[in-house]
Coordinates of C-alpha atoms and ligand atoms in Angstrom, one line a residue:
M1090 CA 6.0 39.5 46.3
A1091 CA 9.5 39.9 45.0
P1092 CA 10.2 37.7 42.0
K1093 CA 12.0 34.5 42.8
Q1094 CA 15.6 34.4 41.5
P1095 CA 16.3 31.5 39.2
P1096 CA 18.2 28.9 41.6
K1097 CA 21.4 28.4 39.6
P1098 CA 23.6 26.9 42.2
W1099 CA 20.9 24.2 42.3
L1100 CA 21.9 23.0 38.8
I1101 CA 25.4 22.8 39.1
Q1102 CA 25.0 20.7 42.3
V1103 CA 22.5 18.3 40.5
F1104 CA 25.1 18.1 37.7
W1105 CA 28.0 17.0 40.0
V1106 CA 25.8 14.5 41.8
L1107 CA 24.9 13.0 38.3
A1108 CA 28.5 12.9 37.1
L1109 CA 29.5 11.2 40.4
G1110 CA 26.7 8.6 40.2
F1111 CA 27.5 7.9 36.5
L1112 CA 31.2 7.3 37.4
V1113 CA 30.3 4.8 40.3
F1114 CA 27.9 3.1 38.0
S1115 CA 30.2 2.5 35.2
L1116 CA 32.9 1.2 37.6
V1117 CA 30.4 -1.2 39.0
G1118 CA 29.1 -2.3 35.6
Q1119 CA 32.8 -3.2 34.7
T1120 CA 33.3 -5.6 37.7
G1121 CA 31.7 -9.1 37.8
G1122 CA 32.3 -10.0 34.1
G1123 CA 33.7 -13.4 33.3
A1124 CA 33.6 -16.1 30.5
A1125 CA 29.9 -16.6 31.1
E1126 CA 27.7 -16.7 28.1
T1127 CA 24.1 -15.1 28.1
I1128 CA 21.7 -17.9 26.8
S1129 CA 18.0 -18.3 26.6
Y1130 CA 15.9 -20.2 29.1
T1131 CA 14.9 -22.9 26.4
R1132 CA 18.6 -23.4 25.8
F1133 CA 19.3 -23.6 29.6
R1134 CA 16.6 -26.3 29.7
Q1135 CA 18.2 -28.2 26.7
L1136 CA 21.7 -28.2 28.5
L1137 CA 20.1 -29.3 31.7
A1138 CA 18.4 -32.2 29.8
D1139 CA 21.6 -33.0 28.1
G1140 CA 23.3 -33.2 31.3
Q1141 CA 25.9 -30.4 30.5
V1142 CA 25.3 -28.5 33.7
L1143 CA 27.5 -28.7 36.5
K1144 CA 26.1 -26.5 39.0
V1145 CA 23.9 -23.3 39.3
V1146 CA 23.3 -20.4 41.4
V1147 CA 19.8 -18.9 41.4
S1148 CA 19.6 -15.4 42.7
G1149 CA 16.1 -13.8 42.1
E1150 CA 15.2 -14.3 38.6
Q1151 CA 18.7 -14.9 37.5
I1152 CA 20.4 -18.4 36.9
R1153 CA 24.1 -18.3 36.9
G1154 CA 25.8 -21.7 36.2
D1155 CA 28.9 -23.5 35.1
F1156 CA 29.1 -26.0 32.3
K1157 CA 30.4 -29.5 33.0
D1158 CA 32.9 -29.0 30.1
K1159 CA 34.1 -26.1 28.3
Q1160 CA 31.9 -25.2 25.4
P1161 CA 33.0 -25.2 21.8
D1162 CA 33.1 -21.4 21.8
G1163 CA 35.3 -21.4 24.9
S1164 CA 32.6 -20.4 27.4
T1165 CA 32.9 -22.2 30.9
G1166 CA 29.6 -20.7 32.3
F1167 CA 26.2 -19.2 31.4
I1168 CA 23.6 -16.7 32.6
A1169 CA 19.8 -17.2 32.0
Q1170 CA 16.9 -15.4 33.0
R1171 CA 14.3 -17.5 34.7
V1172 CA 10.8 -17.8 33.3
P1173 CA 7.8 -18.7 35.4
P1174 CA 7.4 -22.3 35.2
D1175 CA 3.9 -22.9 33.9
L1176 CA 4.7 -20.4 31.3
A1177 CA 7.8 -22.2 30.4
E1178 CA 6.0 -25.4 30.2
M1179 CA 3.3 -24.2 27.8
L1180 CA 5.8 -22.5 25.6
A1181 CA 8.1 -25.7 25.7
A1182 CA 5.3 -27.8 24.6
R1183 CA 4.8 -25.5 21.3
G1184 CA 8.5 -25.6 20.9
V1185 CA 8.9 -21.8 21.4
E1186 CA 12.1 -20.5 22.1
V1187 CA 12.0 -18.6 25.4
S1188 CA 14.2 -16.1 27.1
A1189 CA 13.8 -13.3 29.6
A1190 CA 15.2 -10.1 30.5
P1191 CA 16.4 -8.7 33.8
S1192 CA 13.7 -6.7 35.2
S1193 CA 16.1 -4.0 36.6
S1194 CA 17.4 -2.3 33.4
G1195 CA 20.8 -0.6 33.4
F1196 CA 18.9 2.6 33.5
G1197 CA 17.1 1.5 36.5
T1198 CA 20.1 0.6 38.3
L1199 CA 21.6 4.2 37.6
L1200 CA 18.6 5.8 38.9
G1201 CA 19.2 3.6 42.0
W1202 CA 22.5 5.2 42.4
V1203 CA 21.7 8.6 41.6
L1204 CA 18.2 9.0 43.1
P1205 CA 19.1 8.8 46.8
P1206 CA 21.9 11.6 46.6
L1207 CA 19.5 13.7 44.6
L1208 CA 16.7 13.3 47.0
F1209 CA 19.1 14.4 49.7
V1210 CA 20.1 17.5 48.0
G1211 CA 16.4 18.3 47.3
I1212 CA 15.3 17.9 50.9
W1213 CA 18.3 20.1 51.8
L1214 CA 17.1 22.6 49.5
G1215 CA 13.7 22.5 50.7
A1216 CA 14.5 22.8 54.2
S1217 CA 16.7 25.9 53.8
R1218 CA 14.1 27.5 51.7
L1219 CA 11.5 26.8 54.2
M1220 CA 13.7 28.4 56.8
G1221 CA 13.1 31.8 55.1
G1222 CA 15.9 32.0 52.6
K1223 CA 15.5 34.2 49.7
G1224 CA 15.3 32.5 46.4
G1225 CA 18.9 33.2 45.4
G1226 CA 21.3 32.8 48.2
M1227 CA 20.5 28.9 48.8
L1228 CA 22.4 27.6 51.5
G1229 CA 24.0 30.5 53.4
G1230 CA 21.1 32.7 53.2
G1231 CA 18.5 30.1 53.7
L1232 CA 19.9 28.4 56.9
L1233 CA 21.4 31.3 58.5
S1234 CA 18.5 33.6 58.3
V1235 CA 16.2 31.1 60.3
G1236 CA 14.7 33.8 62.7
R1237 CA 14.1 36.5 60.2
S1238 CA 10.6 37.3 59.2
K1239 CA 9.2 36.4 55.6
A1240 CA 6.8 39.2 56.1
R1241 CA 9.7 41.5 55.2
L1242 CA 9.2 40.5 51.8
S1243 CA 5.8 41.3 51.4
A1244 CA 5.4 44.9 53.1
E1245 CA 3.6 46.8 50.5
T1246 CA 3.8 50.5 50.8
D1247 CA 1.5 51.6 47.9
V1248 CA -1.5 49.5 48.0
K1249 CA -3.8 50.2 45.1
V1250 CA -6.8 48.3 46.2
S1251 CA -9.8 50.6 47.7
F1252 CA -13.2 50.0 49.1
D1253 CA -14.7 50.4 45.7
D1254 CA -13.0 47.1 44.7
V1255 CA -14.9 45.3 47.7
A1256 CA -18.5 44.9 46.9
G1257 CA -21.6 43.6 48.6
V1258 CA -20.1 43.6 52.0
D1259 CA -21.4 47.0 53.1
E1260 CA -21.7 46.0 56.9
A1261 CA -17.9 44.9 57.2
K1262 CA -16.9 48.1 55.3
E1263 CA -18.7 50.2 57.7
E1264 CA -16.9 48.6 60.4
L1265 CA -13.5 49.0 59.0
H1266 CA -14.0 52.8 58.1
E1267 CA -13.1 53.6 61.6
I1268 CA -9.9 52.0 61.2
V1269 CA -9.3 53.7 58.0
D1270 CA -9.9 57.1 59.9
F1271 CA -7.6 56.1 62.8
L1272 CA -4.8 55.1 60.4
R1273 CA -5.0 58.4 58.4
T1274 CA -4.8 60.5 61.4
P1275 CA -3.7 58.6 64.5
E1276 CA -2.9 61.8 66.4
D1277 CA -6.6 62.9 66.5
F1278 CA -7.5 59.7 68.2
G1279 CA -4.8 59.9 70.9
R1280 CA -5.6 63.4 71.8
L1281 CA -9.0 62.3 73.2
G1282 CA -7.8 59.2 74.4
A1283 CA -10.3 57.2 72.5
H1284 CA -9.8 53.5 72.3
I1285 CA -9.3 52.1 68.8
P1286 CA -9.5 48.3 68.5
R1287 CA -6.0 46.9 67.7
G1288 CA -6.9 43.7 66.6
I1289 CA -10.0 43.0 64.2
L1290 CA -10.8 39.4 63.2
L1291 CA -12.4 39.0 59.7
V1292 CA -14.4 35.8 59.7
G1293 CA -16.0 34.2 56.8
P1294 CA -15.8 31.3 54.4
P1295 CA -12.9 31.3 51.8
G1296 CA -13.3 33.5 48.8
T1297 CA -15.7 36.1 50.4
G1298 CA -13.0 38.8 50.1
K1299 CA -11.4 38.9 53.4
T1300 CA -7.8 39.4 52.1
L1301 CA -9.1 41.9 49.6
L1302 CA -10.8 43.8 52.4
A1303 CA -7.8 44.1 54.4
R1304 CA -5.8 45.3 51.5
A1305 CA -8.5 47.7 50.8
V1306 CA -8.2 49.2 54.4
A1307 CA -4.5 49.7 53.7
G1308 CA -5.1 51.2 50.3
E1309 CA -7.9 53.8 51.7
A1310 CA -5.6 54.7 54.5
G1311 CA -2.5 54.9 52.3
V1312 CA -0.4 52.9 54.9
A1313 CA 2.0 50.1 54.5
F1314 CA 0.6 46.5 54.4
F1315 CA 2.3 43.6 55.9
N1316 CA 0.9 40.5 54.4
T1317 CA 1.5 37.2 56.4
N1318 CA 0.0 33.9 56.8
G1319 CA -0.6 32.0 60.1
A1320 CA 1.1 29.1 58.5
E1321 CA 4.4 30.9 58.1
F1322 CA 4.9 31.1 61.7
V1323 CA 4.6 27.5 62.4
E1324 CA 8.0 26.2 62.5
M1325 CA 9.9 23.1 63.3
F1326 CA 12.5 24.6 65.8
V1327 CA 11.4 25.8 69.1
G1328 CA 11.6 29.6 69.1
V1329 CA 11.8 30.2 65.4
G1330 CA 8.2 31.2 65.1
A1331 CA 8.2 33.4 68.1
A1332 CA 11.5 35.1 66.7
R1333 CA 9.6 35.7 63.5
V1334 CA 6.6 37.3 65.3
R1335 CA 9.0 39.6 67.1
D1336 CA 10.6 40.5 64.0
L1337 CA 7.5 41.2 62.0
F1338 CA 6.3 43.7 64.9
E1339 CA 9.7 45.5 64.9
Q1340 CA 9.5 46.1 61.3
A1341 CA 6.0 47.2 61.7
R1342 CA 6.9 49.8 64.3
A1343 CA 9.5 51.1 62.2
K1344 CA 6.7 51.5 59.3
S1345 CA 4.0 52.8 61.6
P1346 CA 1.2 53.6 60.8
C1347 CA 0.7 50.3 59.1
I1348 CA -1.4 47.3 59.0
I1349 CA -0.4 43.8 59.8
F1350 CA -2.5 41.2 58.2
I1351 CA -2.5 37.6 59.4
D1352 CA -4.3 35.4 56.9
E1353 CA -5.4 31.9 58.3
L1354 CA -5.0 32.9 62.0
D1355 CA -6.1 29.5 63.1
A1356 CA -3.0 28.0 61.8
L1357 CA -1.0 29.8 64.4
G1358 CA -3.8 30.5 66.9
R1359 CA -5.2 27.0 67.4
A1360 CA -6.4 26.6 70.9
R1361 CA -3.4 25.6 73.0
G1362 CA -3.3 22.0 74.2
A1363 CA -5.7 21.3 71.4
T1364 CA -3.5 20.0 68.7
A1365 CA -2.4 16.3 69.0
G1366 CA 1.1 15.2 68.4
G1367 CA 4.3 17.3 68.7
G1368 CA 5.3 20.8 68.0
Q1369 CA 3.6 21.9 71.0
D1370 CA 6.1 24.0 72.7
E1371 CA 6.8 25.6 69.3
K1372 CA 3.4 26.7 68.6
E1373 CA 2.6 27.8 72.3
Q1374 CA 5.7 30.0 72.2
T1375 CA 4.9 31.5 69.0
L1376 CA 1.1 32.2 70.1
N1377 CA 2.5 33.6 73.4
Q1378 CA 4.9 35.9 71.6
L1379 CA 1.8 37.3 69.4
L1380 CA -0.2 37.9 72.6
A1381 CA 2.6 39.6 74.2
E1382 CA 3.4 41.9 71.2
M1383 CA -0.4 42.7 71.0
D1384 CA -0.6 43.6 74.7
G1385 CA 2.7 45.5 74.7
F1386 CA 1.6 47.8 72.0
D1387 CA 2.6 51.3 72.5
R1388 CA -0.5 53.7 72.6
S1389 CA 1.2 55.9 70.1
A1390 CA 2.1 53.3 67.4
A1391 CA -0.6 53.4 64.9
I1392 CA -0.4 49.8 64.0
V1393 CA -3.8 47.8 63.3
I1394 CA -3.6 44.0 63.2
L1395 CA -6.2 42.5 60.8
A1396 CA -6.7 38.6 60.7
A1397 CA -8.8 36.4 58.8
T1398 CA -10.1 33.0 59.5
N1399 CA -13.0 30.7 58.6
R1400 CA -12.9 28.7 61.8
P1401 CA -12.9 31.2 64.6
E1402 CA -14.2 28.5 66.9
I1403 CA -11.0 26.7 67.0
L1404 CA -8.9 29.8 67.8
D1405 CA -7.3 30.2 71.2
P1406 CA -9.7 32.0 73.7
A1407 CA -6.7 34.1 74.7
L1408 CA -6.4 35.6 71.3
L1409 CA -10.1 37.0 71.5
R1410 CA -9.8 38.8 74.7
A1411 CA -10.0 42.5 75.2
G1412 CA -7.1 44.4 73.7
R1413 CA -6.4 41.5 71.3
F1414 CA -8.9 40.5 68.5
D1415 CA -11.6 41.7 70.4
R1416 CA -13.7 42.7 67.3
Q1417 CA -15.0 40.3 64.9
V1418 CA -16.2 41.4 61.5
L1419 CA -18.4 38.9 59.6
V1420 CA -17.7 38.7 55.9
D1421 CA -20.3 36.2 54.7
R1422 CA -21.4 35.0 51.4
P1423 CA -23.2 37.8 49.6
E1424 CA -27.1 37.8 49.3
K1425 CA -28.5 38.7 45.7
K1426 CA -28.0 42.3 45.9
G1427 CA -24.4 41.8 47.0
R1428 CA -24.0 39.4 44.1
V1429 CA -25.1 42.1 41.8
Q1430 CA -22.6 44.7 43.0
I1431 CA -19.7 42.1 43.1
L1432 CA -20.6 41.0 39.4
K1433 CA -20.6 44.8 38.3
V1434 CA -17.0 45.0 39.7
H1435 CA -15.9 41.9 37.8
L1436 CA -17.7 42.8 34.6
K1437 CA -16.0 46.2 34.3
T1438 CA -13.2 44.7 32.4
I1439 CA -15.0 42.4 30.2
K1440 CA -16.7 43.4 26.8
L1441 CA -20.5 42.7 27.2
A1442 CA -23.2 41.9 24.9
A1443 CA -26.5 43.9 25.2
D1444 CA -28.5 41.1 26.7
I1445 CA -26.2 41.0 29.9
D1446 CA -28.7 41.2 32.9
C1447 CA -26.7 41.2 36.3
D1448 CA -29.9 40.5 38.2
A1449 CA -30.5 37.4 36.3
I1450 CA -26.9 36.1 36.8
A1451 CA -27.3 37.0 40.5
A1452 CA -30.4 35.0 40.6
M1453 CA -28.6 32.0 39.1
T1454 CA -25.8 32.0 41.6
P1455 CA -27.2 31.7 45.1
G1456 CA -24.3 30.5 47.5
F1457 CA -21.6 31.9 45.2
T1458 CA -18.8 33.9 46.8
G1459 CA -17.0 37.0 45.6
A1460 CA -14.3 34.7 44.3
D1461 CA -16.6 32.4 42.7
L1462 CA -18.4 35.4 40.9
A1463 CA -14.8 36.7 39.8
N1464 CA -14.2 33.1 38.4
L1465 CA -17.6 33.2 36.7
A1466 CA -17.0 36.3 34.9
N1467 CA -13.7 35.0 33.6
E1468 CA -15.1 31.7 32.6
A1469 CA -17.9 33.4 30.8
A1470 CA -15.3 35.5 28.8
V1471 CA -13.5 32.4 27.9
H1472 CA -16.6 30.9 26.8
A1473 CA -17.3 33.6 24.6
T1474 CA -13.9 33.7 23.2
R1475 CA -14.0 30.1 22.5
R1476 CA -17.1 30.4 20.3
K1477 CA -15.6 33.3 18.7
A1478 CA -18.1 35.8 19.8
D1479 CA -17.8 39.6 19.7
A1480 CA -18.9 40.0 23.2
T1481 CA -19.7 37.9 26.2
A1482 CA -23.5 37.2 26.3
M1483 CA -26.0 35.6 28.7
L1484 CA -25.5 32.3 27.3
D1485 CA -21.9 32.3 27.9
F1486 CA -22.8 33.0 31.7
A1487 CA -25.3 30.3 31.8
A1488 CA -22.7 27.9 30.5
A1489 CA -20.1 29.2 33.1
V1490 CA -22.5 28.9 35.9
E1491 CA -23.2 25.2 34.8
R1492 CA -19.5 24.7 34.5
I1493 CA -18.8 26.2 38.1
V1494 CA -21.7 24.5 39.7
A1495 CA -21.2 21.1 38.5
G1496 CA -17.6 20.8 37.9
L1497 CA -15.9 20.4 34.7
E1498 CA -17.6 18.8 31.9
K1499 CA -15.7 15.7 31.1
R1500 CA -17.2 13.7 28.2
S1501 CA -14.0 11.7 28.0
R1502 CA -14.9 9.8 31.2
V1503 CA -16.6 6.8 30.0
L1504 CA -19.0 4.7 32.0
I1505 CA -19.6 1.1 31.2
P1506 CA -23.3 0.6 30.0
R1507 CA -24.4 -1.0 33.2
E1508 CA -23.0 2.0 35.3
R1509 CA -24.6 4.3 32.9
R1510 CA -28.0 2.6 33.3
I1511 CA -27.8 2.9 37.2
V1512 CA -26.6 6.5 36.9
A1513 CA -29.6 7.4 34.7
Y1514 CA -32.2 5.7 36.9
H1515 CA -30.4 7.5 40.1
E1516 CA -30.7 10.8 38.6
M1517 CA -34.1 10.3 37.2
G1518 CA -35.0 9.2 40.7
H1519 CA -33.9 12.5 42.2
A1520 CA -35.9 14.5 39.4
L1521 CA -39.2 12.7 39.7
V1522 CA -39.3 12.8 43.4
A1523 CA -38.7 16.5 43.2
R1524 CA -41.2 17.1 40.6
A1525 CA -43.8 14.9 42.4
I1526 CA -43.6 16.9 45.7
P1527 CA -45.4 20.1 45.2
G1528 CA -43.3 23.0 46.4
A1529 CA -40.0 21.3 46.0
D1530 CA -37.4 23.4 44.1
P1531 CA -38.0 23.2 40.4
V1532 CA -35.8 20.7 38.4
Q1533 CA -33.8 22.5 35.7
K1534 CA -31.6 19.8 34.2
V1535 CA -30.7 16.3 34.8
S1536 CA -27.7 14.9 33.3
I1537 CA -25.5 11.7 33.0
I1538 CA -22.6 13.5 31.5
P1539 CA -19.7 12.8 34.2
R1540 CA -18.6 16.0 35.5
G1541 CA -15.7 17.0 37.7
I1542 CA -14.0 14.3 39.8
A1543 CA -16.8 12.8 41.8
A1544 CA -20.2 13.3 40.0
L1545 CA -21.1 10.7 37.6
G1546 CA -24.3 12.6 37.0
Y1547 CA -26.2 15.4 38.4
T1548 CA -29.7 16.7 39.0
M1549 CA -29.8 20.4 39.1
Q1550 CA -32.3 22.1 41.3
R1551 CA -32.3 25.8 41.7
P1552 CA -34.0 27.4 44.5
A1553 CA -36.4 30.3 43.4
E1554 CA -34.7 32.6 45.8
D1555 CA -32.1 32.8 48.3
R1556 CA -33.4 31.1 51.7
F1557 CA -32.5 32.2 55.0
L1558 CA -35.4 30.2 56.7
M1559 CA -36.6 26.8 56.0
G1560 CA -39.5 25.0 57.3
A1561 CA -39.5 21.4 58.8
D1562 CA -41.7 20.4 55.8
E1563 CA -39.2 21.8 53.3
L1564 CA -36.4 19.9 55.0
R1565 CA -38.3 16.8 54.9
T1566 CA -38.9 17.4 51.1
R1567 CA -35.2 18.0 50.6
M1568 CA -34.4 14.8 52.3
A1569 CA -36.9 12.8 50.2
V1570 CA -35.4 14.3 47.0
L1571 CA -31.9 13.4 48.2
M1572 CA -33.1 9.8 48.7
G1573 CA -34.6 9.7 45.3
G1574 CA -31.4 8.4 43.8
R1575 CA -31.1 5.5 46.2
A1576 CA -34.9 4.9 46.0
A1577 CA -34.7 4.4 42.3
E1578 CA -31.8 2.1 42.6
T1579 CA -33.6 0.0 45.0
L1580 CA -36.5 -0.1 42.8
I1581 CA -34.6 -1.4 39.7
G1582 CA -32.5 -3.7 41.8
P1583 CA -30.9 -6.0 42.4
D1584 CA -28.4 -4.2 44.3
V1585 CA -27.9 -0.5 45.4
S1586 CA -24.5 1.2 44.5
T1587 CA -22.2 3.6 46.2
G1588 CA -23.5 6.4 43.9
A1589 CA -25.7 7.6 46.8
A1590 CA -22.9 8.3 49.3
D1591 CA -22.9 12.0 48.8
D1592 CA -26.6 12.2 49.0
L1593 CA -26.8 10.1 52.1
A1594 CA -24.2 12.4 53.8
R1595 CA -26.3 15.7 52.9
A1596 CA -29.5 14.1 53.9
T1597 CA -28.0 13.1 57.1
D1598 CA -26.8 16.5 57.7
I1599 CA -30.3 17.8 57.4
A1600 CA -31.8 15.1 59.6
R1601 CA -29.2 15.8 62.2
G1602 CA -29.8 19.4 62.2
M1603 CA -33.6 18.9 62.5
V1604 CA -33.2 16.7 65.6
A1605 CA -30.2 18.2 67.4
R1606 CA -30.3 22.0 66.4
F1607 CA -33.6 23.1 65.2
G1608 CA -35.9 21.5 67.8
M1609 CA -37.9 19.4 65.1
G1610 CA -37.1 16.2 66.4
G1611 CA -40.6 15.3 68.0
A1612 CA -40.0 13.6 71.2
L1613 CA -36.7 15.0 71.8
G1614 CA -38.4 18.5 72.4
P1615 CA -37.4 22.1 71.5
V1616 CA -33.9 21.6 72.8
A1617 CA -30.7 22.6 71.0
W1618 CA -28.7 19.5 71.7
D1619 CA -25.7 20.3 69.4
T1620 CA -24.6 23.6 70.1
E1621 CA -22.1 25.3 68.0
T1622 CA -19.1 25.3 70.2
G1623 CA -18.0 28.8 70.7
H1624 CA -15.0 30.4 72.3
F1625 CA -17.1 31.2 75.1
L1626 CA -17.1 27.6 76.3
G1627 CA -13.6 28.1 77.8
E1628 CA -10.3 26.9 77.3
Q1629 CA -10.8 23.5 76.0
G1630 CA -14.3 23.6 74.7
A1631 CA -13.0 25.2 71.5
F1632 CA -11.5 22.3 69.9
W1633 CA -13.1 19.2 71.2
H1634 CA -16.8 18.9 70.5
K1635 CA -18.0 18.5 74.1
R1636 CA -21.1 16.5 74.4
V1637 CA -23.4 18.1 76.7
Y1638 CA -26.3 15.3 76.9
S1639 CA -26.6 12.1 78.4
E1640 CA -25.9 8.6 76.8
A1641 CA -29.7 8.0 76.6
T1642 CA -30.2 11.3 74.7
A1643 CA -27.5 10.3 72.3
R1644 CA -29.2 7.2 71.5
E1645 CA -32.5 9.0 71.1
I1646 CA -31.0 11.5 68.9
D1647 CA -29.4 8.8 66.6
D1648 CA -32.8 6.9 66.6
A1649 CA -34.6 10.0 65.6
V1650 CA -32.0 10.8 62.9
R1651 CA -32.5 7.4 61.6
R1652 CA -36.3 7.5 61.6
L1653 CA -36.4 10.8 59.5
L1654 CA -34.1 9.2 57.0
G1655 CA -35.9 6.1 56.8
E1656 CA -39.2 8.0 56.3
A1657 CA -37.5 10.1 53.6
L1658 CA -36.3 7.0 51.7
A1659 CA -39.7 5.3 52.2
R1660 CA -41.5 8.4 50.7
A1661 CA -39.1 8.5 47.8
I1662 CA -39.8 4.9 47.0
A1663 CA -43.6 5.2 47.3
I1664 CA -43.4 8.2 44.8
L1665 CA -41.4 6.4 42.2
R1666 CA -43.3 3.0 42.8
T1667 CA -46.4 5.1 41.8
N1668 CA -44.5 6.6 38.7
R1669 CA -42.6 3.6 37.8
A1670 CA -43.5 3.9 34.2
A1671 CA -42.3 7.6 34.1
L1672 CA -39.1 6.5 35.8
D1673 CA -38.3 3.9 33.1
A1674 CA -39.2 6.1 30.2
G1675 CA -37.4 9.0 31.8
A1676 CA -34.1 6.8 32.3
E1677 CA -34.4 5.5 28.8
D1678 CA -34.6 9.1 27.5
L1679 CA -31.7 10.1 29.6
L1680 CA -29.7 7.2 28.3
A1681 CA -30.4 8.3 24.8
H1682 CA -29.9 12.0 25.3
E1683 CA -27.6 12.2 28.2
M1684 CA -29.2 15.4 29.3
L1685 CA -32.8 16.6 29.8
T1686 CA -33.9 19.9 30.7
G1687 CA -37.0 21.3 32.3
D1688 CA -40.0 20.3 30.0
E1689 CA -38.1 17.4 28.5
L1690 CA -38.5 15.6 31.9
P1691 CA -41.5 13.3 32.4
V1692 CA -44.4 14.5 34.4
P1693 CA -45.0 12.4 37.6
V1694 CA -48.3 12.1 39.5
P1695 CA -48.2 14.7 42.2
E1696 CA -47.8 13.3 45.6
G1697 CA -50.8 12.8 47.6
S1698 CA -53.0 13.1 44.5
D1699 CA -56.0 10.8 44.0
D1700 CA -55.0 9.3 40.9
A1701 CA -52.0 7.5 42.6
Ligands
ADP2840 P1 -10.6 35.4 51.1 O1 -9.5 36.0 51.6 O2 -11.8 35.7 51.9 O3 -10.5 34.0 51.0 P2 -10.2 36.9 48.7 O4 -10.1 38.2 49.2 O5 -8.8 36.2 48.6 O6 -10.9 35.9 49.7 O7 -10.9 36.9 47.4 C1 -10.3 36.3 46.2 C2 -10.8 37.0 45.1 O8 -12.2 37.0 44.8 C3 -10.5 38.6 45.2 O9 -9.3 38.8 44.7 C4 -11.5 39.2 44.3 O10 -11.3 39.0 43.0 C5 -12.9 38.2 44.6 N1 -13.7 38.8 45.4 C6 -13.9 38.1 46.6 N2 -14.9 39.0 47.6 C7 -15.2 40.0 46.6 C8 -15.9 41.0 46.8 N3 -16.8 41.1 47.9 N4 -16.0 42.0 45.9 C9 -15.2 41.8 44.8 N5 -14.4 41.0 44.5 C10 -14.4 39.9 45.4
MG2841 MG1 -7.6 35.0 51.7
ZN2842 ZN1 -27.7 11.4 43.8

């Protein structure tokens, strides 16, 4: 990316507008003066009582009036600010002198004059910049270069990233090797007439390394890399996006062999007719242009288009047809082995203590993406720096994991005591239910230190290993644990709180999955009622979720979901009722210490044992 130039013409404009506004303001300020004296409200009431006031004009909070007779000091009128009557009454009874000040200060008025033109200039600048102007040439360059591609700015010719920098995604790398070979020696492939995919879609959640991988392909092949984003092609004016696509491909042809990378392809490639509201024609034209460019590829041009998305299901099916993005490469969250490899990449630049064990860190971080792990390495180093250590140790990683998992620790957020009590019971509820059910994931830690934005407390359960398959029983256990918070609140009464909203949402997800996707819904049979809508469903199926079952089935599904959730809550309540003493003691402990780990937690009676 080229560095942005400082927008100097900007400042000059702003200066002129300010100066103009000031001039106007001072002119206005001068008119409207007169022989009116500003007096207090109390004085106004006295004058009124004395029969000195001839007439008044009340505008808003201001009272302007004329005296019956000219006052000794020569004034013929007065201005007073009104005070709310009941307040004035109360103050008058105590003999307090009352006056009020106008609510819009001089500065406020000034702002009123200056702000609108400023806003206007701001919008103008914003618009001209969006239209693809380079930083410096603000008005001319911006508005006039409407159709030119922003991609021009980011054509990298000397990409330093290699496959070694991308770890834990061996399958994806394998698939992309072929592309690298093709880009290195395009002639060879043409000779035998081999068909090389021109469009490859990298599919996976954010942070898994899609962009990195695309860049690595360019780096490995030593070709130019056009880095674009689908959103850059979405424009206000019909035809602008399309022109930009055309321009991009023109530039690419000039630089062949090269790679065009389109990040967030879904922004541009949403199924046609699926978006609500305006902008339809523009998007369609842009998409059509992209399709046309991909079809019209000259066989000899060594250009490969890589695109990334985390929502392939909403893409226009036409994009996925043969000759376009007909190959998809899955870039998923890494499993443990992958996480170890990724960690090794990101730990290279960090000074490490002897106790660092990548395997152990990987074990602590199921579900982390590559980006999360990169962040983790950095956070750990920051933590070590802060405690003035010589090297980053395991304890720094443990702290960083916690930080990332549960959001930033914010001791500054204070709960009122009643809320703290509810949160303590809520979290202890989760913990006790989890500990009472044999086979549930072990509870590592319960805390009522507020973290991040949403969580007031949290219970950290860590699965012993990565899970790919889960039994129906395990799912039921999870739901019961999720219900533990609400169950505890129910038991202590008198009311339940909003604190369980997230738990309920997650439990509902599980229940819905059991019934409608995994065929665990009893009477509903082994049917996948909710199928993941795929592109194969045809033109419209990709965006609207099509219901493929009857009204009656829908009701049955809802009932089954409700039943599962009801059972889970009842189970949690039963467990907590049996362990009421432990719940109370645990909550008290938590209130006192804010945080309890592993063996500090109360031990509940195991579910289903005879002592219950
Ligand atoms: P995506 O494009 O899938 O959202 P990025 O490629 O932008 O993800 O990844 C963001 C950062 O996370 C990268 O710059 C890199 O530091 C780190 N990262 C992600 N995946 C990996 C990986 N597989 N190996 C090494 N680092 C990774
Ligand atoms: Mg990305
Ligand atoms: Zn909860």
